[in-house]
JSON list of C-alpha atoms in Angstrom, two decimals:
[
{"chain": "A", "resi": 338, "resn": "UNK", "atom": "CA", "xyz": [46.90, 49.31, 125.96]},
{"chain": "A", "resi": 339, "resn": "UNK", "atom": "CA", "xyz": [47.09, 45.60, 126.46]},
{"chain": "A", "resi": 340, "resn": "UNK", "atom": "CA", "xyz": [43.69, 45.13, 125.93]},
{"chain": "A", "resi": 341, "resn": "UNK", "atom": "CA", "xyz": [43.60, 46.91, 123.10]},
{"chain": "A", "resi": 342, "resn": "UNK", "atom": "CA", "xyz": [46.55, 45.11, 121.63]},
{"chain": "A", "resi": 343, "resn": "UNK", "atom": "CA", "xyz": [44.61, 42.11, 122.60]},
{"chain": "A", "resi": 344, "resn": "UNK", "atom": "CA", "xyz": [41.75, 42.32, 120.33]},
{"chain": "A", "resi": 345, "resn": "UNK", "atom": "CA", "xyz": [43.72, 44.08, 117.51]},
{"chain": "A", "resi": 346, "resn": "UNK", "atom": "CA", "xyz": [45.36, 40.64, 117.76]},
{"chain": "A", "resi": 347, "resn": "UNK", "atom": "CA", "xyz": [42.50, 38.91, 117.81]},
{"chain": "A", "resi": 348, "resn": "UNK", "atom": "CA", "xyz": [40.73, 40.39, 114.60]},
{"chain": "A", "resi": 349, "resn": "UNK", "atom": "CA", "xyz": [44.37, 39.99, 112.97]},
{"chain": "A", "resi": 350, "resn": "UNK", "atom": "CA", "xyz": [44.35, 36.17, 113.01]},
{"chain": "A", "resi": 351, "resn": "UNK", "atom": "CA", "xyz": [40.60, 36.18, 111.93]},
{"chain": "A", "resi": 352, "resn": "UNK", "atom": "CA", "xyz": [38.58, 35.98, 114.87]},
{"chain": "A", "resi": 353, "resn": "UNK", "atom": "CA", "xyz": [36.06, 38.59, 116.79]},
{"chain": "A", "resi": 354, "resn": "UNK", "atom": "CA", "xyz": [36.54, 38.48, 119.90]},
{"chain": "A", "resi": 355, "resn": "UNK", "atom": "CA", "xyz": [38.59, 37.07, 123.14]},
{"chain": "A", "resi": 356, "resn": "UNK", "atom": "CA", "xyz": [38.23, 35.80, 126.32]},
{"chain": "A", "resi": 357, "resn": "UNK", "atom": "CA", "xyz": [41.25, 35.46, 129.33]},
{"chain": "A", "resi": 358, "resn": "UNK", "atom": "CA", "xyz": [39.47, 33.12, 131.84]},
{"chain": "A", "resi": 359, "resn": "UNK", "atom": "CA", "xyz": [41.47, 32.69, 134.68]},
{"chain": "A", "resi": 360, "resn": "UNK", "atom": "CA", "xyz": [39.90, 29.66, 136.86]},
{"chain": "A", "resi": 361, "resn": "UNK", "atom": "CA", "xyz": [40.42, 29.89, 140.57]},
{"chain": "A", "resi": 362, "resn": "UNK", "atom": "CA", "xyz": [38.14, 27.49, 143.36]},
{"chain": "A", "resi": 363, "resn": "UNK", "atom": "CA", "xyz": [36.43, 31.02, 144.39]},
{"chain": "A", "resi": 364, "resn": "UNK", "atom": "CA", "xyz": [37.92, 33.34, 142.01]},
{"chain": "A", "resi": 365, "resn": "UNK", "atom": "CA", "xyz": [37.48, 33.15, 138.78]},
{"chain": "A", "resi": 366, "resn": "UNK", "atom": "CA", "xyz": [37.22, 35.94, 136.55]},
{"chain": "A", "resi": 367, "resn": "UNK", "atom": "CA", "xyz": [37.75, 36.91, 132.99]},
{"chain": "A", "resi": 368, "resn": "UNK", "atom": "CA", "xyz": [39.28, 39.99, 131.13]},
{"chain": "A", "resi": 369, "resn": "UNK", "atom": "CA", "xyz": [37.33, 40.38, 127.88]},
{"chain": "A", "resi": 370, "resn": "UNK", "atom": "CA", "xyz": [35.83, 42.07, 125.37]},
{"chain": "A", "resi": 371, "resn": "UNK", "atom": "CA", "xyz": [32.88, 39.54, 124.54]},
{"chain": "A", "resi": 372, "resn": "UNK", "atom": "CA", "xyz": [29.67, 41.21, 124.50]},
{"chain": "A", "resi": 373, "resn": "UNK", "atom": "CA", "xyz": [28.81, 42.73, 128.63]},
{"chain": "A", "resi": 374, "resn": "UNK", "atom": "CA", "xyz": [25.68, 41.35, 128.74]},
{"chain": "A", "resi": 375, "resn": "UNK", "atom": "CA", "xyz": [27.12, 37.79, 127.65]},
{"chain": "A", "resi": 376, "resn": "UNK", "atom": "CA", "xyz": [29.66, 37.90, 130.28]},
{"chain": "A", "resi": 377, "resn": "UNK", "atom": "CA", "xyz": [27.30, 38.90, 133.03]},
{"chain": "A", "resi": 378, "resn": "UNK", "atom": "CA", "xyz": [24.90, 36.15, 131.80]},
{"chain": "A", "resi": 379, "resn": "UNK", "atom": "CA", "xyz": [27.64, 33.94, 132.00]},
{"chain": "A", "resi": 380, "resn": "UNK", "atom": "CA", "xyz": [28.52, 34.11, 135.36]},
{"chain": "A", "resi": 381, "resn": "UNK", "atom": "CA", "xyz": [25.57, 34.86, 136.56]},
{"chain": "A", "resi": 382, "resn": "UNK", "atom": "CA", "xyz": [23.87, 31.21, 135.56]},
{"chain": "A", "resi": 383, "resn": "UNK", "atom": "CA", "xyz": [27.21, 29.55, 136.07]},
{"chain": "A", "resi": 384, "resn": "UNK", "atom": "CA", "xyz": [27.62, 28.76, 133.00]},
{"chain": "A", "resi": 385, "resn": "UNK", "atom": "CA", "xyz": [31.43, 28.06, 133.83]},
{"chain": "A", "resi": 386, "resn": "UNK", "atom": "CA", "xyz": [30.48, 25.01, 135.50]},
{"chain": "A", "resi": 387, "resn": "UNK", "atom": "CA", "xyz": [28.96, 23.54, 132.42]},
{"chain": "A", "resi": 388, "resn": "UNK", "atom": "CA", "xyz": [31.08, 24.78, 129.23]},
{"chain": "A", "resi": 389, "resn": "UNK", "atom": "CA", "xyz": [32.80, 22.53, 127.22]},
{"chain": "A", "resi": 390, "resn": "UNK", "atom": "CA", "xyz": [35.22, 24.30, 126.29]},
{"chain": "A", "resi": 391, "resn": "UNK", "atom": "CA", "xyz": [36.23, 25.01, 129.93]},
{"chain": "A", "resi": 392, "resn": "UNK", "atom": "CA", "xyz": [35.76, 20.97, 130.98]},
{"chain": "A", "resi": 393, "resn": "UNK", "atom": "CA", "xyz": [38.15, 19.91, 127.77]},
{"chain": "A", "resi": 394, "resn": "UNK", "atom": "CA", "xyz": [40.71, 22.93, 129.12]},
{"chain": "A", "resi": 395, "resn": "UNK", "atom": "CA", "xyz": [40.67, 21.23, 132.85]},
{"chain": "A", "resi": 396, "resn": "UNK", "atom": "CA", "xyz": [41.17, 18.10, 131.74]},
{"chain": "A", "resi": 397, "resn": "UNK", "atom": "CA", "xyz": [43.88, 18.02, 128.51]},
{"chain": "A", "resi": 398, "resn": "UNK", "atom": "CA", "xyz": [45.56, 21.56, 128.85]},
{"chain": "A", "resi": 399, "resn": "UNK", "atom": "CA", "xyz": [46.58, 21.52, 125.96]},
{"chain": "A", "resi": 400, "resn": "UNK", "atom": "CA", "xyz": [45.73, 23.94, 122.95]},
{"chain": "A", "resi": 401, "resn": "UNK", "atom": "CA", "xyz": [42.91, 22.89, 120.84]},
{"chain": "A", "resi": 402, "resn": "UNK", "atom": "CA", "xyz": [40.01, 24.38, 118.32]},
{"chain": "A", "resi": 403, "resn": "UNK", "atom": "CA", "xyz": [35.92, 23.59, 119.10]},
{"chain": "A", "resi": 404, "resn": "UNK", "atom": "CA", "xyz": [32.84, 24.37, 117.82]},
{"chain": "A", "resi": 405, "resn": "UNK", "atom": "CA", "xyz": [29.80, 24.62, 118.89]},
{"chain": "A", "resi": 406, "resn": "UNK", "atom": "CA", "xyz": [27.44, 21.87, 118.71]},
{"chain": "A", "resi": 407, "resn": "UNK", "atom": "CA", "xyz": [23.46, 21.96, 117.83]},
{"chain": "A", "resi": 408, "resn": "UNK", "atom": "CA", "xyz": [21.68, 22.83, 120.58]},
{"chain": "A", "resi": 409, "resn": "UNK", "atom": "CA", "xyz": [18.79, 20.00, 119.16]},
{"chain": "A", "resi": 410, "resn": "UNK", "atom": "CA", "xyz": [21.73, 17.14, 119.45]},
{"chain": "A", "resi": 411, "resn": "UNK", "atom": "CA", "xyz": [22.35, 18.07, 122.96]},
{"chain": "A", "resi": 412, "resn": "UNK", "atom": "CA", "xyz": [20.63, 16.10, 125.29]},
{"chain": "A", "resi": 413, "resn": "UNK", "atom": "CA", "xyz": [21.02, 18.39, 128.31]},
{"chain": "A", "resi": 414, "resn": "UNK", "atom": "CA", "xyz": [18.88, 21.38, 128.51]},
{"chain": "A", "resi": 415, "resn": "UNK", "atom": "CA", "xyz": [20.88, 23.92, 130.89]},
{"chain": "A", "resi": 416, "resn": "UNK", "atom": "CA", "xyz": [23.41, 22.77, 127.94]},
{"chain": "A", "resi": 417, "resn": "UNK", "atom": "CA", "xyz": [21.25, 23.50, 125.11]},
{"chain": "A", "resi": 418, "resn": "UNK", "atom": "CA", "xyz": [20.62, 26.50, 126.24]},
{"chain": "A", "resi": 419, "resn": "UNK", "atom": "CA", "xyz": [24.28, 27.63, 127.02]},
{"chain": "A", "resi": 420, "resn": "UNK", "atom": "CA", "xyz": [24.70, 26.79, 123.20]},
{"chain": "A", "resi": 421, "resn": "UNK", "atom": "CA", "xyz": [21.70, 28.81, 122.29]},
{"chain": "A", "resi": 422, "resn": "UNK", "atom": "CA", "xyz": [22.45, 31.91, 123.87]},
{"chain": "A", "resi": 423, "resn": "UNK", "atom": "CA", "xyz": [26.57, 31.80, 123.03]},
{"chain": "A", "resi": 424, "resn": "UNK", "atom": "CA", "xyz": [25.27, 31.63, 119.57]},
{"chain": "A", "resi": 425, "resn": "UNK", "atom": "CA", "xyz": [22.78, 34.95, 119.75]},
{"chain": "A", "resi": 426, "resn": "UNK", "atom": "CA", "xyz": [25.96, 36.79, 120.86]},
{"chain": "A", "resi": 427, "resn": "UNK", "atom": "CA", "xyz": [28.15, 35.04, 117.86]},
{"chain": "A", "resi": 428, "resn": "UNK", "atom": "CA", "xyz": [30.34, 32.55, 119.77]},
{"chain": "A", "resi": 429, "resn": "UNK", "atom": "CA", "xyz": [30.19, 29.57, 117.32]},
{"chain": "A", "resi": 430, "resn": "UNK", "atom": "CA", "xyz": [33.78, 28.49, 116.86]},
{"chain": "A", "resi": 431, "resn": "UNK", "atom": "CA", "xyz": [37.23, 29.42, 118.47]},
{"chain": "A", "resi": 432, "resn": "UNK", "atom": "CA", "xyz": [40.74, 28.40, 119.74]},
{"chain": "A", "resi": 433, "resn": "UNK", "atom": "CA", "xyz": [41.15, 27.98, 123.48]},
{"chain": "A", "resi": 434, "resn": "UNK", "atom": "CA", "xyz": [45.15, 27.74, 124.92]},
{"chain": "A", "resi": 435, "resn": "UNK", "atom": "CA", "xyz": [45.26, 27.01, 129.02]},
{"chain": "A", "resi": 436, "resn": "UNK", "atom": "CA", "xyz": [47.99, 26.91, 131.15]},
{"chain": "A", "resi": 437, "resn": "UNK", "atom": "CA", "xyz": [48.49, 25.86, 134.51]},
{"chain": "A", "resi": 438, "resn": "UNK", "atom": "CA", "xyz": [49.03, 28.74, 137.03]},
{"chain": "A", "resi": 439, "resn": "UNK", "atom": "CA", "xyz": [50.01, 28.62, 140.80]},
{"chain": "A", "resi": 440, "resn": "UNK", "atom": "CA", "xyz": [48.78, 26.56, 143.32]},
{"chain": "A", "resi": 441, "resn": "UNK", "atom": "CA", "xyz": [46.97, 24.62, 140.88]},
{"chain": "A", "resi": 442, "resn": "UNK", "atom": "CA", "xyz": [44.94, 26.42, 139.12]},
{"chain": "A", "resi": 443, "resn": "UNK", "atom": "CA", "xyz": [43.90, 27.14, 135.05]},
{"chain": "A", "resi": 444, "resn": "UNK", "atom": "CA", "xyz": [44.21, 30.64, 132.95]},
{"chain": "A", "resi": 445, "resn": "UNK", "atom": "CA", "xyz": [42.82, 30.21, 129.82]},
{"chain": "A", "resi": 446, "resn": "UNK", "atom": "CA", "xyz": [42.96, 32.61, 126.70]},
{"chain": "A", "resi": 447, "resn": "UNK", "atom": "CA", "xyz": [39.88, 32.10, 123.20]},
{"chain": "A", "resi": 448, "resn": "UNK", "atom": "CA", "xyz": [40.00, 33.79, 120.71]},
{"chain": "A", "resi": 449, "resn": "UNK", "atom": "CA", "xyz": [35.92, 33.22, 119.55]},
{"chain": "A", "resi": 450, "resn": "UNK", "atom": "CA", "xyz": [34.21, 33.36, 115.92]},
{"chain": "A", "resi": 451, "resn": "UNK", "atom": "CA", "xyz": [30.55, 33.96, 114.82]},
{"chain": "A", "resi": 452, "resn": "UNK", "atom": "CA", "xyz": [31.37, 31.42, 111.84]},
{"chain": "A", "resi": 453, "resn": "UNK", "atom": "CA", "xyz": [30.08, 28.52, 112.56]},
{"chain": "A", "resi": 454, "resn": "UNK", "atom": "CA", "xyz": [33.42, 26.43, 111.82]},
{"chain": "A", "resi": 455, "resn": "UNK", "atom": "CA", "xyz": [36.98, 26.86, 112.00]},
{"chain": "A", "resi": 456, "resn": "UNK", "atom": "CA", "xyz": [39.44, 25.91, 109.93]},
{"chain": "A", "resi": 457, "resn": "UNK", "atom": "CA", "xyz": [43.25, 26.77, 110.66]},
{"chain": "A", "resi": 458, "resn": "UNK", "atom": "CA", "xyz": [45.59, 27.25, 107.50]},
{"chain": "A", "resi": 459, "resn": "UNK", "atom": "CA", "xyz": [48.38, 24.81, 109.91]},
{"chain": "A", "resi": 460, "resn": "UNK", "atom": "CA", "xyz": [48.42, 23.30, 113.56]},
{"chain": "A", "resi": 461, "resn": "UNK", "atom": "CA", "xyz": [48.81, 24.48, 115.93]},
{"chain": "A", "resi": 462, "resn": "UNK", "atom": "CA", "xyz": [52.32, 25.03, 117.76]},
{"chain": "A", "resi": 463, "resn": "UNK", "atom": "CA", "xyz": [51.37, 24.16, 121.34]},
{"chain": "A", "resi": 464, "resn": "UNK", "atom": "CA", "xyz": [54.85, 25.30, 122.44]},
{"chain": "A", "resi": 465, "resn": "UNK", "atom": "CA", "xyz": [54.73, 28.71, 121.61]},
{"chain": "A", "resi": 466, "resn": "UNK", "atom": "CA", "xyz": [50.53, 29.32, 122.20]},
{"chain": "A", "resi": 467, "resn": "UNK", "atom": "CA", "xyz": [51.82, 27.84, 125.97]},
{"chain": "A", "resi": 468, "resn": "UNK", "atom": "CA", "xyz": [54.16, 30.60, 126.35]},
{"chain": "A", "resi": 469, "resn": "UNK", "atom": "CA", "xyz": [52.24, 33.59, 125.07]},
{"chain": "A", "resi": 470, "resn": "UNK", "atom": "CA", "xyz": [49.71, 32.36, 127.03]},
{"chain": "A", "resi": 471, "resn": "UNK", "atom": "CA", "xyz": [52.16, 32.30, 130.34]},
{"chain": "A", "resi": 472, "resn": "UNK", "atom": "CA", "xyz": [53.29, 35.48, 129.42]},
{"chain": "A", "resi": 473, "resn": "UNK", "atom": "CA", "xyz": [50.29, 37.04, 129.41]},
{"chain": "A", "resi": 474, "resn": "UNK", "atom": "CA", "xyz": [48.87, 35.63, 132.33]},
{"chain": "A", "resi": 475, "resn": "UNK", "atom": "CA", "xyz": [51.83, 36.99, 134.38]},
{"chain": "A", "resi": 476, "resn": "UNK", "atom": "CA", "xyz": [51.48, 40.46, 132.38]},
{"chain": "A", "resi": 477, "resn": "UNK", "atom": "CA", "xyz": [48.30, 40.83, 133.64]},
{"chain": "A", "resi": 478, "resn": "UNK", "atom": "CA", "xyz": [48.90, 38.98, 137.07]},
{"chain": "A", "resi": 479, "resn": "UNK", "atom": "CA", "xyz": [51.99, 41.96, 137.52]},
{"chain": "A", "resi": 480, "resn": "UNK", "atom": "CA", "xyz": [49.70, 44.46, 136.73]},
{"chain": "A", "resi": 481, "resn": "UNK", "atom": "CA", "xyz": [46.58, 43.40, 138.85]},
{"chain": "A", "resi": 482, "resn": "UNK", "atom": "CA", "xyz": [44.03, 44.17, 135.77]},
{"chain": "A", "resi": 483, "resn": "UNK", "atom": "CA", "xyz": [40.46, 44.86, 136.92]},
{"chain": "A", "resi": 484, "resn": "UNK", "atom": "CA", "xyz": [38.29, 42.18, 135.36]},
{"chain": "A", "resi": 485, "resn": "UNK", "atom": "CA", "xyz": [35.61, 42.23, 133.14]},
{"chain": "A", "resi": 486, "resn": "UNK", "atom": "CA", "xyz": [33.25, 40.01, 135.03]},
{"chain": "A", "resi": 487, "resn": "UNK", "atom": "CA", "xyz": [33.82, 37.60, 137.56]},
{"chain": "A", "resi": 488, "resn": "UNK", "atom": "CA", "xyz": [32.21, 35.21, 140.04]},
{"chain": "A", "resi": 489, "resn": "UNK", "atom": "CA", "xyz": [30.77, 36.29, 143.35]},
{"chain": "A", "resi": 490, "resn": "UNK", "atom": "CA", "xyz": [31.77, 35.17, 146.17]},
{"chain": "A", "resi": 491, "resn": "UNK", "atom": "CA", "xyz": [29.86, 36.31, 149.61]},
{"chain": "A", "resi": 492, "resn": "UNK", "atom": "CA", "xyz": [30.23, 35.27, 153.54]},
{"chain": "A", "resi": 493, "resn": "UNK", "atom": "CA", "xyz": [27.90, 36.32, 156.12]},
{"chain": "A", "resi": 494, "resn": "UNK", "atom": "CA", "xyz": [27.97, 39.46, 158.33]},
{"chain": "A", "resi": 495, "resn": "UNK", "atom": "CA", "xyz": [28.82, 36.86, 161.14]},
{"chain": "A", "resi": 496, "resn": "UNK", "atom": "CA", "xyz": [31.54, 35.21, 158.98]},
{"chain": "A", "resi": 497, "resn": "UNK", "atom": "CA", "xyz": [33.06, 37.74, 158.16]},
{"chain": "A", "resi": 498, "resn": "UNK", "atom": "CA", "xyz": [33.33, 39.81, 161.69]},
{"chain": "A", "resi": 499, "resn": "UNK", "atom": "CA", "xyz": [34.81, 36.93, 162.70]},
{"chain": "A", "resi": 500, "resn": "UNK", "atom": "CA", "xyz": [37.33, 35.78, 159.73]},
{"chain": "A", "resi": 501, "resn": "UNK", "atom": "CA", "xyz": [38.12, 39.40, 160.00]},
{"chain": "A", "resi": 502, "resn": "UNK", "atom": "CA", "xyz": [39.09, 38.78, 163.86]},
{"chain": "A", "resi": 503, "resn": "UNK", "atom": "CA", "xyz": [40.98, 35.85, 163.03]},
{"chain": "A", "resi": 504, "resn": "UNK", "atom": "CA", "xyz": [42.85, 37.38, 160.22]},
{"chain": "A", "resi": 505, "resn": "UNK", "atom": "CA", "xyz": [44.11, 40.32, 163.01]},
{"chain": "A", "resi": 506, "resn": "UNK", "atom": "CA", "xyz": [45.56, 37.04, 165.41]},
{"chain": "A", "resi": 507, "resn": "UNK", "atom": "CA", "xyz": [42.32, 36.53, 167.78]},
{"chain": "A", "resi": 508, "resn": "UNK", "atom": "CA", "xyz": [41.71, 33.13, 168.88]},
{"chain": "A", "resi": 509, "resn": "UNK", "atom": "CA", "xyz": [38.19, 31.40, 168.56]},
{"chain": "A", "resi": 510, "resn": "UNK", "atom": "CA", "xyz": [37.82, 32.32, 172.60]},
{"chain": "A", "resi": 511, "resn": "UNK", "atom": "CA", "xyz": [39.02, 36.27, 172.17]},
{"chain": "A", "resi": 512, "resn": "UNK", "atom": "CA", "xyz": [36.34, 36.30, 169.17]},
{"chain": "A", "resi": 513, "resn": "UNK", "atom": "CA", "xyz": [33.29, 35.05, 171.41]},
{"chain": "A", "resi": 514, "resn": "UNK", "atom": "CA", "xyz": [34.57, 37.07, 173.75]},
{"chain": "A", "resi": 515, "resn": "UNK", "atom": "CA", "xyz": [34.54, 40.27, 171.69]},
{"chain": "A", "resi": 516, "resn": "UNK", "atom": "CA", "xyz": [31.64, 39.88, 170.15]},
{"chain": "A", "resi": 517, "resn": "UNK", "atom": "CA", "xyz": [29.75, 37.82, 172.73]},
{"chain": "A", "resi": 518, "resn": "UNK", "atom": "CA", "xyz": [28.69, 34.74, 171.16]},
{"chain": "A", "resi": 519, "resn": "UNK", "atom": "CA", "xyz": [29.54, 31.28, 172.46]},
{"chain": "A", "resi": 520, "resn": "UNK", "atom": "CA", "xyz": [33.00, 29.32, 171.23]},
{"chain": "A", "resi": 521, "resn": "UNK", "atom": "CA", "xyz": [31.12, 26.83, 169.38]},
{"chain": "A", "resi": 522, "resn": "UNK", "atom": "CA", "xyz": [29.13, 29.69, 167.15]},
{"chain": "A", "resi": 523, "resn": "UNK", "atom": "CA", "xyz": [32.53, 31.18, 166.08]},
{"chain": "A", "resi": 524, "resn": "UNK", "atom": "CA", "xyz": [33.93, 28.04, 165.11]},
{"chain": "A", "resi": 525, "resn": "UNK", "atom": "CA", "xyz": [30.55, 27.60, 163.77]},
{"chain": "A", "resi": 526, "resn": "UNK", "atom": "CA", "xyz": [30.77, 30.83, 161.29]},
{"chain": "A", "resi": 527, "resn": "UNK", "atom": "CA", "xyz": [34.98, 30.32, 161.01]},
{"chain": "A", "resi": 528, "resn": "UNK", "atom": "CA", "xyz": [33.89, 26.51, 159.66]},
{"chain": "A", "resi": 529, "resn": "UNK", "atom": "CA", "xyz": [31.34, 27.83, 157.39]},
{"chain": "A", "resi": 530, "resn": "UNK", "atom": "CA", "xyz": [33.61, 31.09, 156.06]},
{"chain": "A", "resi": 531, "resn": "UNK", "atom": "CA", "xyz": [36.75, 28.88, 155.21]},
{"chain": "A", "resi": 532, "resn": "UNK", "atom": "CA", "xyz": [34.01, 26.38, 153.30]},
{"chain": "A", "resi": 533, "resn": "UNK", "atom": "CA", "xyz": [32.87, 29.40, 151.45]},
{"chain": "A", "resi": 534, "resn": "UNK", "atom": "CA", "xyz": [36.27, 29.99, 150.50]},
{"chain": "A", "resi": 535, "resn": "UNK", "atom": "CA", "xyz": [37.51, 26.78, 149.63]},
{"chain": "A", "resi": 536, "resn": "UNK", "atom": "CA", "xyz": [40.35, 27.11, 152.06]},
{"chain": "A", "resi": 537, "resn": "UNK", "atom": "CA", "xyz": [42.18, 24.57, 153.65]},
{"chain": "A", "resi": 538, "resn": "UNK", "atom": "CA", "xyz": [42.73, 26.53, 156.49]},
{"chain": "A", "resi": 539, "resn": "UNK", "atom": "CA", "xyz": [41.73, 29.64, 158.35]},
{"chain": "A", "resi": 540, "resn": "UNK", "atom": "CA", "xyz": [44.83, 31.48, 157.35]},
{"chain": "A", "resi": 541, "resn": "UNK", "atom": "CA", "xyz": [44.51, 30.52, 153.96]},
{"chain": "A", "resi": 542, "resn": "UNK", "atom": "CA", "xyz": [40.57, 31.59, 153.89]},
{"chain": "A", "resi": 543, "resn": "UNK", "atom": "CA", "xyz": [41.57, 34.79, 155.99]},
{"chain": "A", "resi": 544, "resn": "UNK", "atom": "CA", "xyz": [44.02, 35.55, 153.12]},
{"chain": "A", "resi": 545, "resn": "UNK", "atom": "CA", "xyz": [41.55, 35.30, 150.20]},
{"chain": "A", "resi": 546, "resn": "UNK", "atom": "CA", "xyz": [38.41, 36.79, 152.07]},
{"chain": "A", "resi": 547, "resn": "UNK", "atom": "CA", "xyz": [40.86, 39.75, 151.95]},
{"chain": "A", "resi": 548, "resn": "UNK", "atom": "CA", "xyz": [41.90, 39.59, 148.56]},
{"chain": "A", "resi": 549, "resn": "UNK", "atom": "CA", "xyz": [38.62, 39.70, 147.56]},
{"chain": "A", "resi": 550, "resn": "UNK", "atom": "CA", "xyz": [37.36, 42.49, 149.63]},
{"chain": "A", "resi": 551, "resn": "UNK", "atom": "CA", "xyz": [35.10, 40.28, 152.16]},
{"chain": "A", "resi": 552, "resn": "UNK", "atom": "CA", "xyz": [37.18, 41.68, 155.47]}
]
């Protein structure tokens, strides 16, 4: 219902389609109803690392409108063709409102146009696009939506044996003891794991390998 409410909304203020984008070190994932085949292409050549949108977002958090440039003025190519192929799925112009979120880290919610600029009837009211935006983020936070696409994170079947020992209170010794390998290859796959993860520590890497289904 939310989701449907969502892009009723959306086509309401005279846009096509939206995007929630919420940007986590090793989880990020969006709720949607862009075009599949966009959103898989989209995370699938990390294009998140490289949108503008997303990089103006980060740094100003702060509501604003864009449009997207020609891809013949860009000088990158990986960006020229992020520009190209947003525009064969009719992503030319839009209003993007992020927040900041626990620990940290950046939810995001566009609302996306195929025309290819944008012109808003007043400005906008950062104060109350914030707070929708917070509320919605903790609506669909409280009821742990299943995204559209997402990012993939992956450990090895060594890592994640022994992350999944260490998560259940084993020490690096009891691991190489279980599973007969020597101390230093545990820590060796427990160092590697938590760098997958982006975790500070092993209980915080043991936490999100399990949130994410690795262990």
């Amino acid at each position: 219902m939310l989701k449907e409410a969502l892009a009723e909304l959306t086509l309401q203020l005279g846009f096509d389609v939206y995007a929630y984008l919420n940007a986590q070190p090793v989880r990020t994932f969006a709720t949607s109803n862009y075009a599949p085949e966009w959103q898989r292409r989209y995370f699938m050549q990390q294009f998140i690392r490289i949108d503008p949108v997303v990089a103006i977002a980060r740094s100003e958090m702060r509501a604003f409108t864009w449009t997207s440039e020609s891809p013949r003025r860009v000088s990158s190519k990986q960006l020229r063709r992020f520009y190209s192929e947003a525009a064969d799925f009719g992503i030319n112009s839009g209003i993007s409102i992020p927040v900041r979120t626990a620990f940290g880290h950046m939810s995001m919610l566009t609302l996306a146009s195929s025309k290819p600029s944008l012109s808003l009837e007043k400005d906008i009211d950062q104060l109350a696009a914030v707070t929708a935006v917070s509320q919605l983020h903790a609506k669909l936070e409280q009821l742990d939506f299943a995204p559209t696409a997402s990012e993939r994170v992956s450990l090895t079947a060594k890592q994640a044996i022994c992350l999944k020992w260490s998560a259940e209170g084993k020490s690096m010794r009891a691991i190489a003891a279980i599973e007969n390998l020597s101390f230093g290859t545990v820590n060796f796959h427990l160092n590697n794991a938590r760098k997958a993860l982006d975790a500070g520590s092993l209980i915080q890497a043991a936490s999100l390998a399990s949130k994410l289904r690795l262990i």
